[in-house]
């Protein structure tokens, strides 16, 4: 039985400026399928190779798969739907499967707008996809589809969601098959080396309202650091990878495991052969300030910090519970450890003004990170925060939910003025860095890395791919009033999805009432203990989430 995976051909001018990123989902799914005996697996990376509809038709016609699968983050959903529409024409007898975070939570929307999709895999795909493939191989599909956990499909006029599958409990048993990828195509531009995105942990123990990580992965699990380093060592030895970024949202949450991971890299001599980067939180940098040089020794050279916004007002709005002073101190500590810093700023909330955009620039220059990024606020449609602000959301064209297109319109700015303000920040920051910092500060690796980052920005700028400027028609301040983001205004939330949201809101309200009743009971008991002279000796030791909250998943 032949299985073909396709990575959809979606581009947005965001993270791509640093290079082509290898689709890790293919390696992890293929590894599990091959362990179950499925060896005839093929991969088409339509994104990296810019494969259009006609070329995709030809490839599918030549391969004649029994199962064709694709995935999609929110902005790539329409391209993923198109992949399976083409498959319905070219290989109509193949089972058409869609996975990924958007389809997991928006399956009713997807099945209404793309009825040619046979089945959606909801959640982590390794075990669900294997069970689905076994049912097809054994002739039990579609008869057994209601018995397979973690699926969604249309049965007549009914949209069916089977019972949710459990998360993958034994992550260490997963053995990704990276051999399916054409490694010469995945180059990290700043260093000119092959790049990989392995996974050390899944999920997050916290439930921040703006984040989708905890919703998709559900429970927080960390792999054995030695197993992760085994995987990285194979990537270096077998595929010549010279740089990797841990896919984890915040790999330093589990300090003990992260330290073990770094020590294992050092013990095997890998920092001489491969460098790496992570995303993490400002407070973790402060917590680990005495370990930063040790992390650098392990090959960590790039840390992207979610500073979010320079204006303290906005930090409070995000409930980050970090301060401007903490952000500046974290960058200073990383600089002293010779680790490159990248400050991430979120812009485009409804309270954004020309003054707050200017303030983010001044803060960025004052902090002196090596790199700075201004990302447009993007309200993921499957997060609790989206439900809270849904009446303010005007754009439901999910192809634009890409961090570079202003989905939300600030009260004081037009979308064109917002884009122009962000571009002004980029121009000033990187022009000064290019003239006065990158060529003159540091030698050897530091200088080469910074000039490589500058090269990546210049390449994207000249090609007009940066921030989708070419598509929007932005050429400078003189065009801010004429930019066109090409929103597809025909895109709306499907009735079935709206009904599902309303039902979920009712369930959430009832759950909130139950929690409030439990809290009230707890307060009454605390009063009773106080009157009885019993001290409350239990301290509040809950760790802080990346969003500032302390509420953990039940």
Coordinates of C-alpha atoms in Angstrom, one line a residue:
X1 CA 0.0 0.0 0.0
X2 CA 1.4 3.4 -1.0
X3 CA 1.1 6.5 1.1
X4 CA 2.0 9.9 -0.2
X5 CA 2.4 13.0 2.0
X6 CA 2.3 16.5 0.6
X7 CA 3.4 19.7 2.3
X8 CA 1.1 22.5 0.9
X9 CA 2.6 25.3 -1.2
X10 CA 2.0 28.2 1.1
X11 CA 4.3 31.3 1.5
X12 CA 3.9 34.4 3.6
X13 CA 7.3 36.2 3.8
X14 CA 7.7 35.6 7.5
X15 CA 10.0 32.9 8.9
X16 CA 11.0 31.9 5.4
X17 CA 13.5 34.8 5.2
X18 CA 15.9 32.7 7.3
X19 CA 15.7 29.7 4.9
X20 CA 13.6 26.7 4.0
X21 CA 12.4 24.7 7.0
X22 CA 12.2 20.9 6.8
X23 CA 8.6 19.7 7.5
X24 CA 9.2 17.7 10.7
X25 CA 5.6 16.3 10.7
X26 CA 6.5 14.1 7.7
X27 CA 9.5 12.5 9.5
X28 CA 7.6 11.8 12.7
X29 CA 4.5 10.3 10.9
X30 CA 6.7 8.2 8.5
X31 CA 8.7 6.9 11.4
X32 CA 5.6 5.5 13.1
X33 CA 4.1 4.2 9.9
X34 CA 7.3 2.3 9.0
X35 CA 7.5 0.8 12.4
X36 CA 4.0 -0.6 11.8
X37 CA 5.1 -2.1 8.5
X38 CA 4.2 0.6 6.0
X39 CA 7.3 1.0 3.9
X40 CA 6.0 2.5 0.6
X41 CA 5.9 6.1 1.7
X42 CA 6.7 9.2 -0.5
X43 CA 6.9 12.9 0.2
X44 CA 6.2 15.9 -2.0
X45 CA 7.4 19.2 -0.5
X46 CA 5.3 21.6 -2.6
X47 CA 6.2 24.5 -0.4
X48 CA 10.0 24.3 -0.6
X49 CA 10.0 23.5 -4.3
X50 CA 7.1 25.8 -5.3
X51 CA 5.2 23.0 -6.9
X52 CA 2.1 24.4 -8.6
X53 CA -1.2 22.6 -9.3
X54 CA -0.2 21.2 -12.7
X55 CA 3.1 19.8 -11.4
X56 CA 1.3 18.3 -8.4
X57 CA -1.2 16.6 -10.6
X58 CA 1.5 15.0 -12.6
X59 CA 3.3 13.7 -9.5
X60 CA 0.2 12.3 -8.0
X61 CA -0.8 10.7 -11.3
X62 CA 2.7 9.0 -11.5
X63 CA 2.6 7.8 -7.9
X64 CA -1.0 6.5 -7.7
X65 CA -1.2 6.5 -3.9
X66 CA -3.7 4.5 -1.8
X67 CA -3.6 7.3 0.8
X68 CA -2.7 10.9 0.3
X69 CA -2.2 13.1 3.4
X70 CA -1.4 16.7 4.0
X71 CA -1.4 19.1 7.0
X72 CA -2.0 22.7 7.6
X73 CA -1.4 25.4 10.1
X74 CA -4.1 28.1 9.9
X75 CA -2.8 30.3 7.1
X76 CA -2.0 27.2 4.9
X77 CA -5.5 25.6 5.2
X78 CA -6.8 26.6 1.8
X79 CA -3.6 25.4 0.1
X80 CA -4.0 22.1 2.0
X81 CA -7.7 21.8 0.9
X82 CA -6.6 22.4 -2.7
X83 CA -4.0 19.6 -2.5
X84 CA -6.8 17.2 -1.6
X85 CA -9.2 18.7 -4.2
X86 CA -6.6 18.0 -6.9
X87 CA -6.1 14.5 -5.5
X88 CA -9.9 13.9 -5.8
X89 CA -9.6 14.5 -9.5
X90 CA -6.3 12.8 -10.3
X91 CA -6.5 9.8 -7.9
X92 CA -10.1 9.6 -6.9
X93 CA -9.8 6.2 -5.3
X94 CA -7.1 7.3 -2.8
X95 CA -8.2 8.1 0.7
X96 CA -7.8 11.9 1.2
X97 CA -6.6 12.8 4.8
X98 CA -6.0 16.1 6.4
X99 CA -4.2 16.7 9.7
X100 CA -2.7 19.6 11.7
X101 CA -3.7 22.1 14.3
X102 CA -6.3 24.0 12.2
X103 CA -8.2 21.0 11.0
X104 CA -8.1 19.5 14.5
X105 CA -10.1 22.3 16.0
X106 CA -11.9 23.7 13.0
X107 CA -12.9 20.4 11.4
X108 CA -16.6 21.5 11.1
X109 CA -15.5 24.6 9.2
X110 CA -13.1 22.6 7.0
X111 CA -15.5 19.8 6.1
X112 CA -18.2 22.3 5.2
X113 CA -15.9 24.3 2.9
X114 CA -14.0 21.3 1.5
X115 CA -16.4 18.3 1.2
X116 CA -13.9 16.4 -0.9
X117 CA -11.8 15.7 2.2
X118 CA -12.5 12.1 3.3
X119 CA -11.2 12.2 6.9
X120 CA -9.5 14.6 9.3
X121 CA -6.9 13.4 11.9
X122 CA -7.5 15.3 15.1
X123 CA -4.5 15.8 17.4
X124 CA -1.1 14.1 17.4
X125 CA -0.9 12.0 14.2
X126 CA 1.5 9.2 14.9
X127 CA -0.9 6.7 16.5
X128 CA -4.1 7.9 14.8
X129 CA -2.6 7.8 11.3
X130 CA -1.2 4.3 11.9
X131 CA -4.6 3.0 13.0
X132 CA -6.2 4.6 10.0
X133 CA -3.6 3.2 7.6
X134 CA -4.1 -0.3 9.1
X135 CA -7.9 -0.1 8.6
X136 CA -7.4 0.8 5.0
X137 CA -4.8 -1.9 4.4
X138 CA -7.0 -4.5 6.1
X139 CA -10.2 -3.5 4.2
X140 CA -11.9 -2.2 7.3
X141 CA -12.2 1.4 6.1
X142 CA -14.8 3.0 5.9
X143 CA -16.7 0.4 7.8
X144 CA -14.7 0.8 11.0
X145 CA -14.1 4.6 10.8
X146 CA -16.4 5.3 13.8
X147 CA -14.3 3.0 15.9
X148 CA -11.0 4.7 15.2
X149 CA -10.4 7.4 17.8
X150 CA -9.3 10.9 16.8
X151 CA -11.1 11.2 13.5
X152 CA -13.6 13.6 11.9
X153 CA -15.5 13.0 8.7
X154 CA -18.8 13.5 6.9
X155 CA -21.4 10.7 6.9
X156 CA -24.2 11.8 4.7
X157 CA -25.4 15.1 6.1
X158 CA -23.8 14.5 9.5
X159 CA -20.3 15.7 10.6
X160 CA -19.0 13.0 12.8
X161 CA -16.2 13.4 15.4
X162 CA -15.1 10.2 17.0
X163 CA -13.8 10.0 20.6
X164 CA -10.6 11.9 21.1
X165 CA -7.5 9.7 21.0
X166 CA -5.1 9.8 23.9
X167 CA -1.8 11.6 23.5
X168 CA 1.3 9.7 22.6
X169 CA 2.5 8.7 26.1
X170 CA 5.8 7.1 25.0
X171 CA 7.5 9.8 23.0
X172 CA 10.8 8.0 23.3
X173 CA 9.4 5.1 21.2
X174 CA 9.0 7.5 18.2
X175 CA 11.8 7.1 15.7
X176 CA 11.4 9.8 13.0
X177 CA 12.4 8.9 9.5
X178 CA 14.3 12.0 8.2
X179 CA 15.5 10.2 5.1
X180 CA 12.3 11.2 3.2
X181 CA 13.5 14.8 3.0
X182 CA 15.8 16.2 0.3
X183 CA 18.3 17.8 2.7
X184 CA 20.1 19.9 0.2
X185 CA 16.9 22.0 0.0
X186 CA 16.8 23.0 3.6
X187 CA 19.4 25.7 4.2
X188 CA 19.7 28.1 7.1
X189 CA 20.7 31.3 5.3
X190 CA 22.6 33.0 8.1
X191 CA 25.1 30.2 8.3
X192 CA 24.7 28.5 4.9
X193 CA 24.2 25.1 6.5
X194 CA 21.5 22.4 6.5
X195 CA 18.8 23.0 9.2
X196 CA 16.5 20.7 11.1
X197 CA 13.7 21.1 13.6
X198 CA 13.7 18.2 16.1
X199 CA 11.2 18.0 19.0
X200 CA 12.3 17.6 22.6
X201 CA 9.0 18.1 24.4
X202 CA 5.3 18.4 23.5
X203 CA 2.7 20.6 25.1
X204 CA 2.8 23.0 27.9
X205 CA 1.5 22.6 31.5
X206 CA -0.3 26.0 31.3
X207 CA -3.5 27.2 29.6
X208 CA -2.8 30.7 28.4
X209 CA -5.8 32.1 26.6
X210 CA -3.9 33.3 23.5
X211 CA -1.9 30.1 22.9
X212 CA -2.8 26.9 21.0
X213 CA 0.1 24.7 22.2
X214 CA -1.6 23.3 25.3
X215 CA -4.9 22.8 23.4
X216 CA -3.3 20.7 20.6
X217 CA -0.7 18.6 22.6
X218 CA -3.0 18.6 25.7
X219 CA -0.5 17.2 28.3
X220 CA 3.1 18.2 28.8
X221 CA 5.7 15.4 28.0
X222 CA 9.4 15.6 27.7
X223 CA 11.5 13.1 25.8
X224 CA 14.6 11.5 27.3
X225 CA 17.4 14.0 26.5
X226 CA 19.7 11.2 25.4
X227 CA 17.1 10.0 22.8
X228 CA 16.9 13.6 21.5
X229 CA 20.6 13.8 21.2
X230 CA 20.7 10.4 19.5
X231 CA 18.3 11.9 16.9
X232 CA 20.4 15.1 16.5
X233 CA 23.6 13.0 16.1
X234 CA 22.0 11.0 13.3
X235 CA 20.9 14.3 11.6
X236 CA 24.5 15.4 11.7
X237 CA 26.1 12.1 10.6
X238 CA 23.5 10.9 8.1
X239 CA 22.3 14.2 6.6
X240 CA 25.0 16.8 7.2
X241 CA 22.8 19.1 9.3
X242 CA 24.7 22.0 10.8
X243 CA 22.0 23.9 12.6
X244 CA 18.8 23.0 14.4
X245 CA 16.0 24.8 16.2
X246 CA 14.1 23.0 18.9
X247 CA 10.5 23.0 17.9
X248 CA 9.3 23.3 21.5
X249 CA 7.4 26.4 22.5
X250 CA 9.6 26.8 25.6
X251 CA 12.2 24.0 26.0
X252 CA 13.6 25.5 29.2
X253 CA 10.4 24.9 31.2
X254 CA 11.9 21.6 32.5
X255 CA 15.3 23.0 33.7
X256 CA 16.6 19.6 34.7
X257 CA 15.9 17.9 31.4
X258 CA 17.3 20.9 29.5
X259 CA 20.6 20.8 31.4
X260 CA 20.8 17.1 30.8
X261 CA 20.3 17.7 27.1
X262 CA 23.1 20.3 27.0
X263 CA 25.5 18.1 28.9
X264 CA 24.8 15.1 26.5
X265 CA 25.6 17.4 23.5
X266 CA 28.9 18.4 25.2
X267 CA 29.8 14.8 26.1
X268 CA 29.5 13.7 22.5
X269 CA 31.4 16.6 21.1
X270 CA 28.5 17.8 19.0
X271 CA 28.9 21.6 19.7
X272 CA 31.9 21.5 17.4
X273 CA 29.8 20.1 14.6
X274 CA 26.4 21.8 15.0
X275 CA 24.9 25.0 16.5
X276 CA 21.3 25.5 17.6
X277 CA 18.7 28.0 18.7
X278 CA 15.5 28.1 20.8
X279 CA 12.5 30.2 21.7
X280 CA 12.1 30.8 25.4
X281 CA 10.8 33.2 28.1
X282 CA 12.6 36.1 29.7
X283 CA 12.1 34.8 33.2
X284 CA 13.8 31.5 32.3
X285 CA 16.9 33.4 31.2
X286 CA 17.0 35.2 34.5
X287 CA 16.4 31.9 36.4
X288 CA 19.3 30.3 34.5
X289 CA 21.6 33.3 34.5
X290 CA 24.5 31.2 36.0
X291 CA 24.1 28.5 33.3
X292 CA 24.1 30.6 30.2
X293 CA 27.7 30.1 29.5
X294 CA 27.2 26.4 29.9
X295 CA 24.4 26.6 27.4
X296 CA 26.7 28.4 25.0
X297 CA 29.3 25.7 25.5
X298 CA 26.6 23.2 24.4
X299 CA 26.2 25.0 21.1
X300 CA 23.3 27.2 21.9
X301 CA 23.9 30.4 19.8
X302 CA 20.5 31.9 19.2
X303 CA 17.7 32.7 21.7
X304 CA 14.4 34.2 20.5
X305 CA 12.7 36.0 23.4
X306 CA 9.0 36.6 23.6
X307 CA 9.3 40.1 25.0
X308 CA 6.0 40.8 23.2
X309 CA 5.8 44.5 23.6
X310 CA 7.9 47.3 24.8
X311 CA 5.1 49.4 26.3
X312 CA 4.5 48.1 29.8
X313 CA 0.8 48.7 29.2
X314 CA 0.8 46.0 26.5
X315 CA 2.8 43.6 28.7
X316 CA 0.1 44.0 31.3
X317 CA -2.6 43.5 28.6
X318 CA -1.0 40.1 27.6
X319 CA -0.8 39.2 31.3
X320 CA 2.9 38.3 30.7
X321 CA 3.9 39.5 34.2
X322 CA 7.3 40.5 32.9
X323 CA 8.6 44.0 32.9
X324 CA 10.5 46.2 30.5
X325 CA 13.5 46.1 32.9
X326 CA 13.4 42.2 32.9
X327 CA 13.5 42.1 29.1
X328 CA 16.5 44.4 29.0
X329 CA 18.3 42.5 31.6
X330 CA 17.7 39.1 29.9
X331 CA 19.2 40.5 26.7
X332 CA 22.2 41.8 28.6
X333 CA 22.8 38.4 30.2
X334 CA 22.6 36.6 26.9
X335 CA 25.0 39.0 25.3
X336 CA 27.5 38.5 28.1
X337 CA 27.3 34.7 27.4
X338 CA 27.9 35.3 23.7
X339 CA 24.5 34.1 22.7
X340 CA 22.7 36.0 19.9
X341 CA 19.4 37.5 21.0
X342 CA 16.2 38.0 19.0
X343 CA 13.5 40.2 20.5
X344 CA 10.0 39.5 19.4
X345 CA 7.4 42.3 19.5
X346 CA 3.7 41.9 19.0
X347 CA 2.0 44.8 17.3
X348 CA -1.4 45.5 15.9
X349 CA -3.7 45.3 18.9
X350 CA -6.7 47.6 19.0
X351 CA -4.9 50.0 21.2
X352 CA -1.9 50.4 18.9
X353 CA -0.9 53.9 18.0
X354 CA 1.9 55.6 16.1
X355 CA 3.3 56.5 19.5
X356 CA 3.3 52.9 20.8
X357 CA 5.0 51.7 17.6
X358 CA 7.6 54.4 18.1
X359 CA 8.1 53.2 21.7
X360 CA 8.7 49.6 20.6
X361 CA 11.5 50.9 18.3
X362 CA 13.1 53.0 21.0
X363 CA 13.0 50.1 23.5
X364 CA 14.4 47.7 20.9
X365 CA 17.3 50.0 20.3
X366 CA 17.9 50.6 24.0
X367 CA 17.9 46.9 24.8
X368 CA 20.3 46.2 21.9
X369 CA 19.2 42.7 20.9
X370 CA 21.1 41.4 17.8
X371 CA 17.8 41.0 16.0
X372 CA 14.3 42.4 16.3
X373 CA 11.0 41.3 14.8
X374 CA 7.7 43.0 14.8
X375 CA 4.9 40.5 14.3
X376 CA 1.3 41.3 13.6
X377 CA -1.1 40.1 16.3
X378 CA -2.9 37.1 15.0
X379 CA -6.0 35.8 16.9
X380 CA -6.0 32.0 16.3
X381 CA -9.6 31.0 15.8
X382 CA -9.4 28.0 18.1
X383 CA -8.0 29.8 21.2
X384 CA -10.2 31.1 24.1
X385 CA -8.9 34.7 23.4
X386 CA -10.5 34.5 19.9
X387 CA -13.9 33.9 21.4
X388 CA -13.5 36.9 23.8
X389 CA -12.6 39.3 20.9
X390 CA -14.6 37.7 18.1
X391 CA -16.9 40.7 17.7
X392 CA -13.8 42.8 16.8
X393 CA -12.5 40.3 14.2
X394 CA -13.4 41.5 10.7
X395 CA -11.2 39.2 8.6
X396 CA -12.0 35.5 8.3
X397 CA -9.7 34.9 5.4
X398 CA -7.4 32.4 7.2
X399 CA -4.7 32.6 4.5
X400 CA -3.8 36.0 6.0
X401 CA -3.4 34.7 9.6
X402 CA 0.4 34.7 9.1
X403 CA 1.9 37.2 11.6
X404 CA 2.8 39.6 8.7
X405 CA -0.7 40.7 7.7
X406 CA -2.7 43.0 10.0
X407 CA -5.8 41.0 10.8
X408 CA -6.9 43.3 13.6
X409 CA -7.4 47.0 12.8
X410 CA -6.2 49.4 15.5
X411 CA -8.7 52.1 16.5
X412 CA -6.2 54.9 15.8
X413 CA -4.5 53.5 12.6
X414 CA -5.5 52.1 9.3
X415 CA -4.0 48.8 8.4
X416 CA -1.7 50.5 5.9
X417 CA -0.5 52.9 8.5
X418 CA 0.2 50.0 10.8
X419 CA 2.3 48.2 8.2
X420 CA 4.1 51.4 7.4
X421 CA 4.9 52.0 11.1
X422 CA 6.3 48.4 11.4
X423 CA 8.4 48.9 8.2
X424 CA 9.8 52.1 9.5
X425 CA 10.9 50.3 12.7
X426 CA 12.6 47.6 10.6
X427 CA 14.3 50.1 8.3
X428 CA 15.8 52.1 11.2
X429 CA 16.8 49.2 13.3
X430 CA 18.6 47.2 10.6
X431 CA 20.1 50.1 8.8
X432 CA 21.9 51.2 12.0
X433 CA 22.9 47.7 12.8
X434 CA 24.3 47.2 9.3
X435 CA 26.3 50.4 9.4
X436 CA 27.5 50.5 12.9
X437 CA 27.3 47.0 14.5
X438 CA 27.3 43.9 12.4
X439 CA 30.5 44.5 10.4
X440 CA 32.5 45.9 13.3
X441 CA 31.5 44.1 16.5
X442 CA 33.1 40.8 17.2
X443 CA 35.2 38.5 15.1
X444 CA 35.0 34.9 13.7
X445 CA 31.7 33.2 14.3
X446 CA 29.9 36.2 15.8
X447 CA 30.6 38.4 12.9
X448 CA 29.9 35.7 10.3
X449 CA 26.5 35.0 11.9
X450 CA 25.4 38.6 12.2
X451 CA 26.4 39.3 8.6
X452 CA 24.5 36.1 7.6
X453 CA 21.4 37.4 9.3
X454 CA 21.7 40.7 7.5
X455 CA 22.1 38.8 4.2
X456 CA 18.8 37.0 4.9
X457 CA 17.0 40.3 5.4
X458 CA 18.5 41.9 2.3
X459 CA 17.6 38.9 0.2
X460 CA 14.0 38.9 1.3
X461 CA 13.8 42.7 0.9
X462 CA 15.2 42.8 -2.6
X463 CA 12.9 39.9 -3.6
X464 CA 9.9 41.8 -2.1
X465 CA 9.0 38.6 -0.2
X466 CA 9.6 40.1 3.2
X467 CA 6.3 40.7 5.0
X468 CA 4.5 39.9 1.7
X469 CA 5.3 43.5 0.6
X470 CA 5.2 42.6 -3.0
X471 CA 1.8 41.1 -2.8
X472 CA 0.4 44.0 -0.7
X473 CA 1.9 46.6 -3.1
X474 CA 3.9 48.5 -0.3
X475 CA 6.8 50.5 -1.6
X476 CA 7.3 53.0 1.2
X477 CA 5.4 55.6 3.2
X478 CA 4.0 57.1 0.0
X479 CA 2.0 53.9 -0.6
X480 CA 0.6 53.4 2.9
X481 CA -2.8 54.6 1.9
X482 CA -3.0 52.4 -1.2
X483 CA -1.7 49.0 0.0
X484 CA -4.1 46.1 -0.7
X485 CA -3.9 43.0 1.5
X486 CA -6.3 41.1 -0.8
X487 CA -8.6 39.8 1.9
X488 CA -11.1 37.3 0.5
X489 CA -14.2 38.8 2.0
X490 CA -16.3 35.9 0.9
X491 CA -14.6 33.8 3.6
X492 CA -17.0 33.4 6.6
X493 CA -17.3 31.2 9.6
X494 CA -19.3 28.1 8.6
X495 CA -22.7 27.7 10.5
X496 CA -21.6 24.3 11.8
X497 CA -18.5 25.8 13.3
X498 CA -20.4 28.7 14.9
X499 CA -22.9 26.2 16.4
X500 CA -19.9 24.2 17.8
X501 CA -18.4 27.3 19.3
X502 CA -21.7 28.3 21.0
X503 CA -22.1 24.8 22.4
X504 CA -18.5 24.9 23.7
X505 CA -19.1 28.4 25.2
X506 CA -22.1 26.9 27.1
X507 CA -20.0 24.1 28.4
X508 CA -17.2 26.5 29.4
X509 CA -19.8 28.7 31.3
X510 CA -21.1 25.7 33.2
X511 CA -17.6 24.6 34.0
X512 CA -16.7 28.2 35.2
X513 CA -19.8 28.1 37.5
X514 CA -18.6 24.8 39.0
X515 CA -15.1 26.2 39.5
X516 CA -16.5 29.3 41.2
X517 CA -18.6 27.1 43.5
X518 CA -15.6 25.1 44.5
X519 CA -13.6 28.3 45.1
X520 CA -16.5 29.7 47.3
X521 CA -16.4 26.5 49.3
X522 CA -12.7 26.8 49.7
X523 CA -13.0 30.3 51.0
X524 CA -15.6 29.3 53.5
X525 CA -13.4 26.5 54.8
X526 CA -10.5 28.9 55.0
X527 CA -12.6 31.2 57.2
X528 CA -13.6 28.3 59.4
X529 CA -9.9 27.3 59.8
X530 CA -9.0 30.9 60.6
X531 CA -11.7 31.2 63.3
X532 CA -10.5 27.9 64.7
X533 CA -7.0 29.3 64.9
X534 CA -5.5 26.9 62.3
X535 CA -2.9 28.7 60.2
X536 CA -2.9 28.5 56.5
X537 CA 0.7 27.2 55.9
X538 CA 0.5 26.2 52.2
X539 CA 2.5 28.7 50.1
X540 CA 1.8 29.6 46.6
X541 CA 4.6 27.7 44.8
X542 CA 2.9 27.3 41.4
X543 CA 5.4 28.1 38.6
X544 CA 4.7 30.9 36.1
X545 CA 3.4 30.2 32.7
X546 CA 4.7 32.0 29.6
X547 CA 1.5 34.0 29.6
X548 CA 1.9 35.0 33.2
X549 CA -0.8 32.8 34.6
X550 CA -0.5 30.0 37.1
X551 CA -3.5 27.9 36.2
X552 CA -2.5 24.4 35.1
X553 CA -4.5 22.0 33.0
X554 CA -6.7 19.6 34.9

